[in-house]
PDB file of C-alpha atoms and ligand atoms in Angstrom:
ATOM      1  CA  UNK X  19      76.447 -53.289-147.522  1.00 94.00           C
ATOM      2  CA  UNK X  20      77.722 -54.812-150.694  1.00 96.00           C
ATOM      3  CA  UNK X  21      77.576 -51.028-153.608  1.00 97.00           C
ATOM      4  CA  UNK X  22      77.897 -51.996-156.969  1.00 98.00           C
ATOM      5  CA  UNK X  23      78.279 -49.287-159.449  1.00 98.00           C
ATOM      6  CA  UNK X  24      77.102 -49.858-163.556  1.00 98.00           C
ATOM      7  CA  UNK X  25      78.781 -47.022-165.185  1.00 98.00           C
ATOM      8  CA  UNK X  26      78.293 -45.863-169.254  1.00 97.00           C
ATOM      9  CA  UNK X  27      77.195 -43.355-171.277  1.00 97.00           C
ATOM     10  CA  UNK X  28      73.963 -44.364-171.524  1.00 98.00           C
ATOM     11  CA  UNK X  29      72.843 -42.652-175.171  1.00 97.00           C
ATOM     12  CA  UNK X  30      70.571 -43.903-174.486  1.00 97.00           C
ATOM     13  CA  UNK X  31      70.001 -46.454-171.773  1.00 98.00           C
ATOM     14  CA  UNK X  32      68.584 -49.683-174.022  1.00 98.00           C
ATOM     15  CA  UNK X  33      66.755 -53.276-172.582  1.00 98.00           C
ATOM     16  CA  UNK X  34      70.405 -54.578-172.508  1.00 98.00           C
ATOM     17  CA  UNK X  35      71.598 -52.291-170.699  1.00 98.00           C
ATOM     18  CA  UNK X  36      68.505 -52.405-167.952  1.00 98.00           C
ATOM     19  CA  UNK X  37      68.982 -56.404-167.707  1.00 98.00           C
ATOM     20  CA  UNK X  38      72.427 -56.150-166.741  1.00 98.00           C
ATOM     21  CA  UNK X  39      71.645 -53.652-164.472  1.00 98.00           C
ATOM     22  CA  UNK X  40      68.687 -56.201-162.900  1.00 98.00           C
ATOM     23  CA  UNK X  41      71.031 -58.782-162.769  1.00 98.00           C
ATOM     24  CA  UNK X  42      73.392 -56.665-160.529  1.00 98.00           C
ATOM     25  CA  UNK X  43      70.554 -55.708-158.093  1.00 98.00           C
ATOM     26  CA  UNK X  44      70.488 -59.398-157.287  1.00 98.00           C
ATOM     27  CA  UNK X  45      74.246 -59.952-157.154  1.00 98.00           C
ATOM     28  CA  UNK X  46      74.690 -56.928-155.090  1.00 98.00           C
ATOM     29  CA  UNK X  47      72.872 -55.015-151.947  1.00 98.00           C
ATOM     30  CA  UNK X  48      72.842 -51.955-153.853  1.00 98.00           C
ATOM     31  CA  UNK X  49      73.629 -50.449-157.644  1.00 98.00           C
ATOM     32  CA  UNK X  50      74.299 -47.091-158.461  1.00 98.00           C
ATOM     33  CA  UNK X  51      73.943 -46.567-161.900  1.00 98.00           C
ATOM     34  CA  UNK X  52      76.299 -43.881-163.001  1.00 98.00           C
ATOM     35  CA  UNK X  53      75.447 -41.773-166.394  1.00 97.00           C
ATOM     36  CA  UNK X  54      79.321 -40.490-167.441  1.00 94.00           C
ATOM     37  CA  UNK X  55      81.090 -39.332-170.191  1.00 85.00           C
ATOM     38  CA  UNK X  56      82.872 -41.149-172.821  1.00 83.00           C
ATOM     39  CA  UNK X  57      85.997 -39.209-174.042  1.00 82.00           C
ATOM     40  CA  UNK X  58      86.277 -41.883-177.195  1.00 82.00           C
ATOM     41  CA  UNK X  59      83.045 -40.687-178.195  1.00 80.00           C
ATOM     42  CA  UNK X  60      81.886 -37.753-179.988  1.00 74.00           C
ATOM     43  CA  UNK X  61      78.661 -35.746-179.889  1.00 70.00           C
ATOM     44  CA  UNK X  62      75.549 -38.116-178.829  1.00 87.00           C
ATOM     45  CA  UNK X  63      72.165 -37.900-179.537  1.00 94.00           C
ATOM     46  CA  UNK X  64      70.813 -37.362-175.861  1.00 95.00           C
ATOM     47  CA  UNK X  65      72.361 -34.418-173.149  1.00 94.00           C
ATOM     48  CA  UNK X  66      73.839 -35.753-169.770  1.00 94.00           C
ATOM     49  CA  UNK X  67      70.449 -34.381-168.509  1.00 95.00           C
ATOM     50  CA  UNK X  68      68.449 -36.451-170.672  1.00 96.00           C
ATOM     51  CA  UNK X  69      70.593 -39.579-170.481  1.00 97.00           C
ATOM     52  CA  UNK X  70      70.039 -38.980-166.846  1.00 97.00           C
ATOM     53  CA  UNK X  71      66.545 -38.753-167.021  1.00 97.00           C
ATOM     54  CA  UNK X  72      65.901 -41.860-168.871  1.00 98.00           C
ATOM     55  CA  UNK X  73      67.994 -43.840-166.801  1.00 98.00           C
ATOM     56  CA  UNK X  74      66.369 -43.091-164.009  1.00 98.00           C
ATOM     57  CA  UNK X  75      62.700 -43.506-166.186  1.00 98.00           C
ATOM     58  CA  UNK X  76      64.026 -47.115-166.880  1.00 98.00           C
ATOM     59  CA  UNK X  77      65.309 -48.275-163.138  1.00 98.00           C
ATOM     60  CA  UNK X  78      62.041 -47.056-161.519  1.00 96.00           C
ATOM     61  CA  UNK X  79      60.455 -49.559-159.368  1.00 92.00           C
ATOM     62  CA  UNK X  80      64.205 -51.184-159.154  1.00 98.00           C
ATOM     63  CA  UNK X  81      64.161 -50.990-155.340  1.00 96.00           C
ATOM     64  CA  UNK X  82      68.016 -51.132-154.109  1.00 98.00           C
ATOM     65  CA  UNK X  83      68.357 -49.165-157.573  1.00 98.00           C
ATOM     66  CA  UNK X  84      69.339 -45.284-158.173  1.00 98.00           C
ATOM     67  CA  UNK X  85      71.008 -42.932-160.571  1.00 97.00           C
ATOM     68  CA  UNK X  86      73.450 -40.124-160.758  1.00 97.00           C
ATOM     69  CA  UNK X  87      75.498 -38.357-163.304  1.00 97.00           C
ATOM     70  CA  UNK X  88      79.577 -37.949-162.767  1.00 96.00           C
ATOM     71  CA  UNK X  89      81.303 -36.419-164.689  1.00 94.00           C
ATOM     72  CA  UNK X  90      84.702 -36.900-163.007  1.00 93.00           C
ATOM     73  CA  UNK X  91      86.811 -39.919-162.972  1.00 94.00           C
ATOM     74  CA  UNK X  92      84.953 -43.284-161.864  1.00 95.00           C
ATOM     75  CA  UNK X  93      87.460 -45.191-159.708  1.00 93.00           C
ATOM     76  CA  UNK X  94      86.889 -41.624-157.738  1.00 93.00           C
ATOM     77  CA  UNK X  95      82.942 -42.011-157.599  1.00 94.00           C
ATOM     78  CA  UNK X  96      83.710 -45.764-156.313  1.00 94.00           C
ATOM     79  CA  UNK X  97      85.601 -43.879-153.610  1.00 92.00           C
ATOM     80  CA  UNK X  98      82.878 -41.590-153.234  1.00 92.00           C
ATOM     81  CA  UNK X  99      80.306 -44.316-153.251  1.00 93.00           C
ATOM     82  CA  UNK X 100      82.302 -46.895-150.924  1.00 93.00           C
ATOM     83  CA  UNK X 101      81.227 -49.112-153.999  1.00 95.00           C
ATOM     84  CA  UNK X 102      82.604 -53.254-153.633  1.00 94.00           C
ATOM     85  CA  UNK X 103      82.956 -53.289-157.768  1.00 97.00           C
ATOM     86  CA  UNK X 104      82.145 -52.323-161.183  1.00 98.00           C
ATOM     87  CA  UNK X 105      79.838 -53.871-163.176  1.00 98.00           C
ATOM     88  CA  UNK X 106      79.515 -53.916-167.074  1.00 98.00           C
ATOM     89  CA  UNK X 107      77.946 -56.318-169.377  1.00 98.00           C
ATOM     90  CA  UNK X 108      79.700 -57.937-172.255  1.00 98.00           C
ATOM     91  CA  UNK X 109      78.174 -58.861-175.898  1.00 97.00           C
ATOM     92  CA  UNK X 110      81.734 -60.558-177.226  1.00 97.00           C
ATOM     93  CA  UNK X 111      85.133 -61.027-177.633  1.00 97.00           C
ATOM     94  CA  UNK X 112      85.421 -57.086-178.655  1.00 96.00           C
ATOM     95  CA  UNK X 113      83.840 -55.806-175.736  1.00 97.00           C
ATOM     96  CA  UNK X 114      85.686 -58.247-173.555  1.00 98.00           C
ATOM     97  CA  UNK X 115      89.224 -57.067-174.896  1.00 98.00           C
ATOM     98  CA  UNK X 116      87.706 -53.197-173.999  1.00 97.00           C
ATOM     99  CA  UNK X 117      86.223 -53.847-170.855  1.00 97.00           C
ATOM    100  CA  UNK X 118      89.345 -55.894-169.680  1.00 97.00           C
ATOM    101  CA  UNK X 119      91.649 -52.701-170.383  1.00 97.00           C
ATOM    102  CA  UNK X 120      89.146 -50.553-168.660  1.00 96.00           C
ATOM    103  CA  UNK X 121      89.250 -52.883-165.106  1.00 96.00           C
ATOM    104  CA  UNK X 122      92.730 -52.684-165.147  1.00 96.00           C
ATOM    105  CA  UNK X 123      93.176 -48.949-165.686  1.00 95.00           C
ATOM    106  CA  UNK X 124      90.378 -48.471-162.853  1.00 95.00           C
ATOM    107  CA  UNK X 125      92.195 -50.697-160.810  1.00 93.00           C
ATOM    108  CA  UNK X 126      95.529 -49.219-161.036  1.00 91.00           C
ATOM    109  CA  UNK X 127      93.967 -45.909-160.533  1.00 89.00           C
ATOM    110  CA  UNK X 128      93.895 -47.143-156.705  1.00 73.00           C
ATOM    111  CA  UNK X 129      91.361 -48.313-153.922  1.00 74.00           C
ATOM    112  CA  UNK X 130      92.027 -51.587-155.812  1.00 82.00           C
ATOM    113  CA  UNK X 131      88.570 -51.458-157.829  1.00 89.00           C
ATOM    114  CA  UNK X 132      87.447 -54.705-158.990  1.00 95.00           C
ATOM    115  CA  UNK X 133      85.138 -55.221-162.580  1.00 97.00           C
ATOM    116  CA  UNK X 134      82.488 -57.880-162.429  1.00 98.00           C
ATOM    117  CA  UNK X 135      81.724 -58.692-166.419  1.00 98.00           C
ATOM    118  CA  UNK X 136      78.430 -60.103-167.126  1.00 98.00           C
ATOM    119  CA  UNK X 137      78.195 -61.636-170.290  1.00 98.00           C
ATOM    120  CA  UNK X 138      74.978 -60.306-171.951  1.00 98.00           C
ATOM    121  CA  UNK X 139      71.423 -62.396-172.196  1.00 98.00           C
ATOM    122  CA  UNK X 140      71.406 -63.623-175.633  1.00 97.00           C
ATOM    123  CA  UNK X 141      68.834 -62.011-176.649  1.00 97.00           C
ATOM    124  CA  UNK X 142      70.596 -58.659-176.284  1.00 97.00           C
ATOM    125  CA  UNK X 143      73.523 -59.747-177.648  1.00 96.00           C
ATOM    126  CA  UNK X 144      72.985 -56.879-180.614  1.00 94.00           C
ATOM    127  CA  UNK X 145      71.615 -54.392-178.722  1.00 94.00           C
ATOM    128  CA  UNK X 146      73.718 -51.294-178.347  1.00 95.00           C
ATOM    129  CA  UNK X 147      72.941 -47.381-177.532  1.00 96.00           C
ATOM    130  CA  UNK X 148      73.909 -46.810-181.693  1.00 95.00           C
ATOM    131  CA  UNK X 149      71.365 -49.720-182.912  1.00 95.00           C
ATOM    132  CA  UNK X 150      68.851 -47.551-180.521  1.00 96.00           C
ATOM    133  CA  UNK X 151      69.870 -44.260-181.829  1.00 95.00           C
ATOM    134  CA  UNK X 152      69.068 -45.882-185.591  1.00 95.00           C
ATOM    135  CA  UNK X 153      65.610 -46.966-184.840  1.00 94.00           C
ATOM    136  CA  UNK X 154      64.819 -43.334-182.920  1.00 94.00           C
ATOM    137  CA  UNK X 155      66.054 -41.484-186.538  1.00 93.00           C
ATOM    138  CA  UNK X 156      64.205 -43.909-188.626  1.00 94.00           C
ATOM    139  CA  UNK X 157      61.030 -43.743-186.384  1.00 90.00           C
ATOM    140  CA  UNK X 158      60.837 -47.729-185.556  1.00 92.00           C
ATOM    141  CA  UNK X 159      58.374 -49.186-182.476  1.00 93.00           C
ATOM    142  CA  UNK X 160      61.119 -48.480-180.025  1.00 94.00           C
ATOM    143  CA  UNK X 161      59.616 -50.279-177.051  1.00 95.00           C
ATOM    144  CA  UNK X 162      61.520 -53.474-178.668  1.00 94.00           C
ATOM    145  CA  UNK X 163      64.860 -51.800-178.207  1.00 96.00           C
ATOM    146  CA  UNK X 164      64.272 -49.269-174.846  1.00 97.00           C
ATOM    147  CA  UNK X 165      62.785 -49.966-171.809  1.00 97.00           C
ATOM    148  CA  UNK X 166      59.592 -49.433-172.093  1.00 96.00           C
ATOM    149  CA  UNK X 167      59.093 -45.896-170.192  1.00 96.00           C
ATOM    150  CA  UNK X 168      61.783 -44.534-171.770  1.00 97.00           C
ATOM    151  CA  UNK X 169      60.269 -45.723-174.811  1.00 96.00           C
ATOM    152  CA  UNK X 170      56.964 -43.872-174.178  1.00 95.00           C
ATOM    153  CA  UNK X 171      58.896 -40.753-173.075  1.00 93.00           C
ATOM    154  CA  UNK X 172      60.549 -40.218-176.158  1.00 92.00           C
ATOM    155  CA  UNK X 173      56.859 -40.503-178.269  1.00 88.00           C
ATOM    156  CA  UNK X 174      55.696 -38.832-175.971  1.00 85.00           C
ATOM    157  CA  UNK X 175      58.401 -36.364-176.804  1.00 77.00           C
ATOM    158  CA  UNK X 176      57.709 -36.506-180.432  1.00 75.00           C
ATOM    159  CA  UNK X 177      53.878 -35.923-179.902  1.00 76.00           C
ATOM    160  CA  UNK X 178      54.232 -32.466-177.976  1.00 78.00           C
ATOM    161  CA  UNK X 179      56.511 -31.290-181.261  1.00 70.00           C
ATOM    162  CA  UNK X 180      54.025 -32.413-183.460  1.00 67.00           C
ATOM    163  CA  UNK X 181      56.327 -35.231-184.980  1.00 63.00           C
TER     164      UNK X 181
HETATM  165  O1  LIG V  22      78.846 -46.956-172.070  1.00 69.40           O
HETATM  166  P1  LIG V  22      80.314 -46.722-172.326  1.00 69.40           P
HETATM  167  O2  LIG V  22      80.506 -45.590-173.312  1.00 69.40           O
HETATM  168  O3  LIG V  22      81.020 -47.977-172.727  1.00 69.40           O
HETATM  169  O4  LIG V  22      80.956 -46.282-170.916  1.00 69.40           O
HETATM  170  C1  LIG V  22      82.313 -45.917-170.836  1.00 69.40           C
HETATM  171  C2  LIG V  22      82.558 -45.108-169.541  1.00 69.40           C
HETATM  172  C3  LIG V  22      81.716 -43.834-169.564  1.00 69.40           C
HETATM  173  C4  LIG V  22      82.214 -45.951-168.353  1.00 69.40           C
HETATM  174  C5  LIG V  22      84.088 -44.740-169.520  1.00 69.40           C
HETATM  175  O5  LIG V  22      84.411 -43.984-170.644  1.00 69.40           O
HETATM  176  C6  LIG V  22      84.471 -43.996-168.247  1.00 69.40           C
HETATM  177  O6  LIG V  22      84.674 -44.604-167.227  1.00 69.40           O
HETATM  178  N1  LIG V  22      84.533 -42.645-168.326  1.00 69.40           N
HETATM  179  C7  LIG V  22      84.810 -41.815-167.168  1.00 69.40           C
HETATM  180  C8  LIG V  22      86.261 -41.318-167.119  1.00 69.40           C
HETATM  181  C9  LIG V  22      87.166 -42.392-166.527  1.00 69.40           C
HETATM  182  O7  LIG V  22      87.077 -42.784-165.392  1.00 69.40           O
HETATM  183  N2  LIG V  22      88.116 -42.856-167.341  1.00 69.40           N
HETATM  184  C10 LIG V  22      89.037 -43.879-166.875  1.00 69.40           C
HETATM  185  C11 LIG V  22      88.993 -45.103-167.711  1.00 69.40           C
HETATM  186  S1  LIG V  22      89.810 -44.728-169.262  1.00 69.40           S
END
C-alpha cells in the first residue's frame, strides 16, 4: 500500500489546502495528513489541538484519509508511517524555491524520502492559512476561504461566546 503523507501547520487548514489533500487521495492508496510545527513561524492563531481538530473536521468523509499531530521530525513520521512520499502543494515560484529546499533536507535526513509537488488549482492560487486568519479577525463569510465544516465550527464557536 502506496502512504502518502501532507504535512503543514495547518493555521488553519484552508480549501487549498483540502484540494491538494483530495488530489493525493487519488494519487495515493492512503494520506496521512500530519498537523506539525513550523519553527520559522511564530505564535499562530489556532493550538496544535485545534489545528488538529479542524483538520480532521475538513477530511471527514475522505475515505483512505486521516489525521495526526507530530511534533517530532517528519522524515521520522515517514519512517513511522512506512509513507512512499511527501506531498505539498505549490502556489509559485516562491513556494517552489521553499518546498524544493525542504525535499532535499527530508531526503538527506535518510530513508531516501521523496516530495511530490502539486502545483495548486488556480483558483487557490491566493489562498493561504494568513489570508484565512485575516478574514476570521475581520469577521468575513469564511465558508469561501475554509472548508466548509471548519467554517461552521468556528461560527459556531463565535455563537457560544456571544460574538
Ligand atoms: O504549512 P507549513 O508551515 O509550510 O509546513 C511546514 C512544516 C510544518 C511541514 C515544516 O516546518 C516541518 O516539516 N516541520 C517539522 C520539523 C522538520 O521535520 N523539519 C525538517 C525540515 S527543516
Amino acid at each position: 500500500m502506496r502512504r502518502a503523507i501532507c504535512p503543514g501547520s495547518f493555521d488553519p487548514i484552508t480549501l487549498g489546502h483540502l484540494d491538494i489533500i483530495r488530489r493525493a487521495s487519488v494519487l495515493f492508496d492512503a494520506v496521512t495528513v500530519c498537523v506539525m510545527v513550523n519553527s520559522g513561524k511564530g505564535g499562530g492563531m489556532f493550538s496544535a489541538e485545534e489545528r488538529l481538530e479542524f483538520v480532521c473536521l475538513a477530511v471527514e468523509g475522505l475515505e483512505n484519509v486521516d489525521c495526526v499531530r507530530w511534533d517530532g521530525l517528519l522524515a521520522d513520521l515517514v519512517v513511522q508511517q512506512g509513507a512512499s512520499a511527501l506531498v505539498k502543494g505549490v502556489r509559485g515560484a516562491g513556494d517552489f524555491d521553499w518546498e524544493y529546499q525542504m525535499a532535499c533536507i527530508n531526503r538527506g535526513l535518510g530513508g531516501a524520502v521523496e516530495t511530490v509537488l502539486l502545483p495548486a488549482a488556480p483558483e487557490y492560487v491566493y489562498f493561504s492559512s494568513t489570508m484565512a486568519r485575516e478574514m476570521i479577525r475581520y469577521g468575513q463569510d469564511l465558508r469561501k476561504y475554509l472548508p466548509a465544516a471548519v467554517a461552521d465550527r468556528l461560527r459556531k464557536g463565535n455563537e457560544d461566546h456571544g460574538e
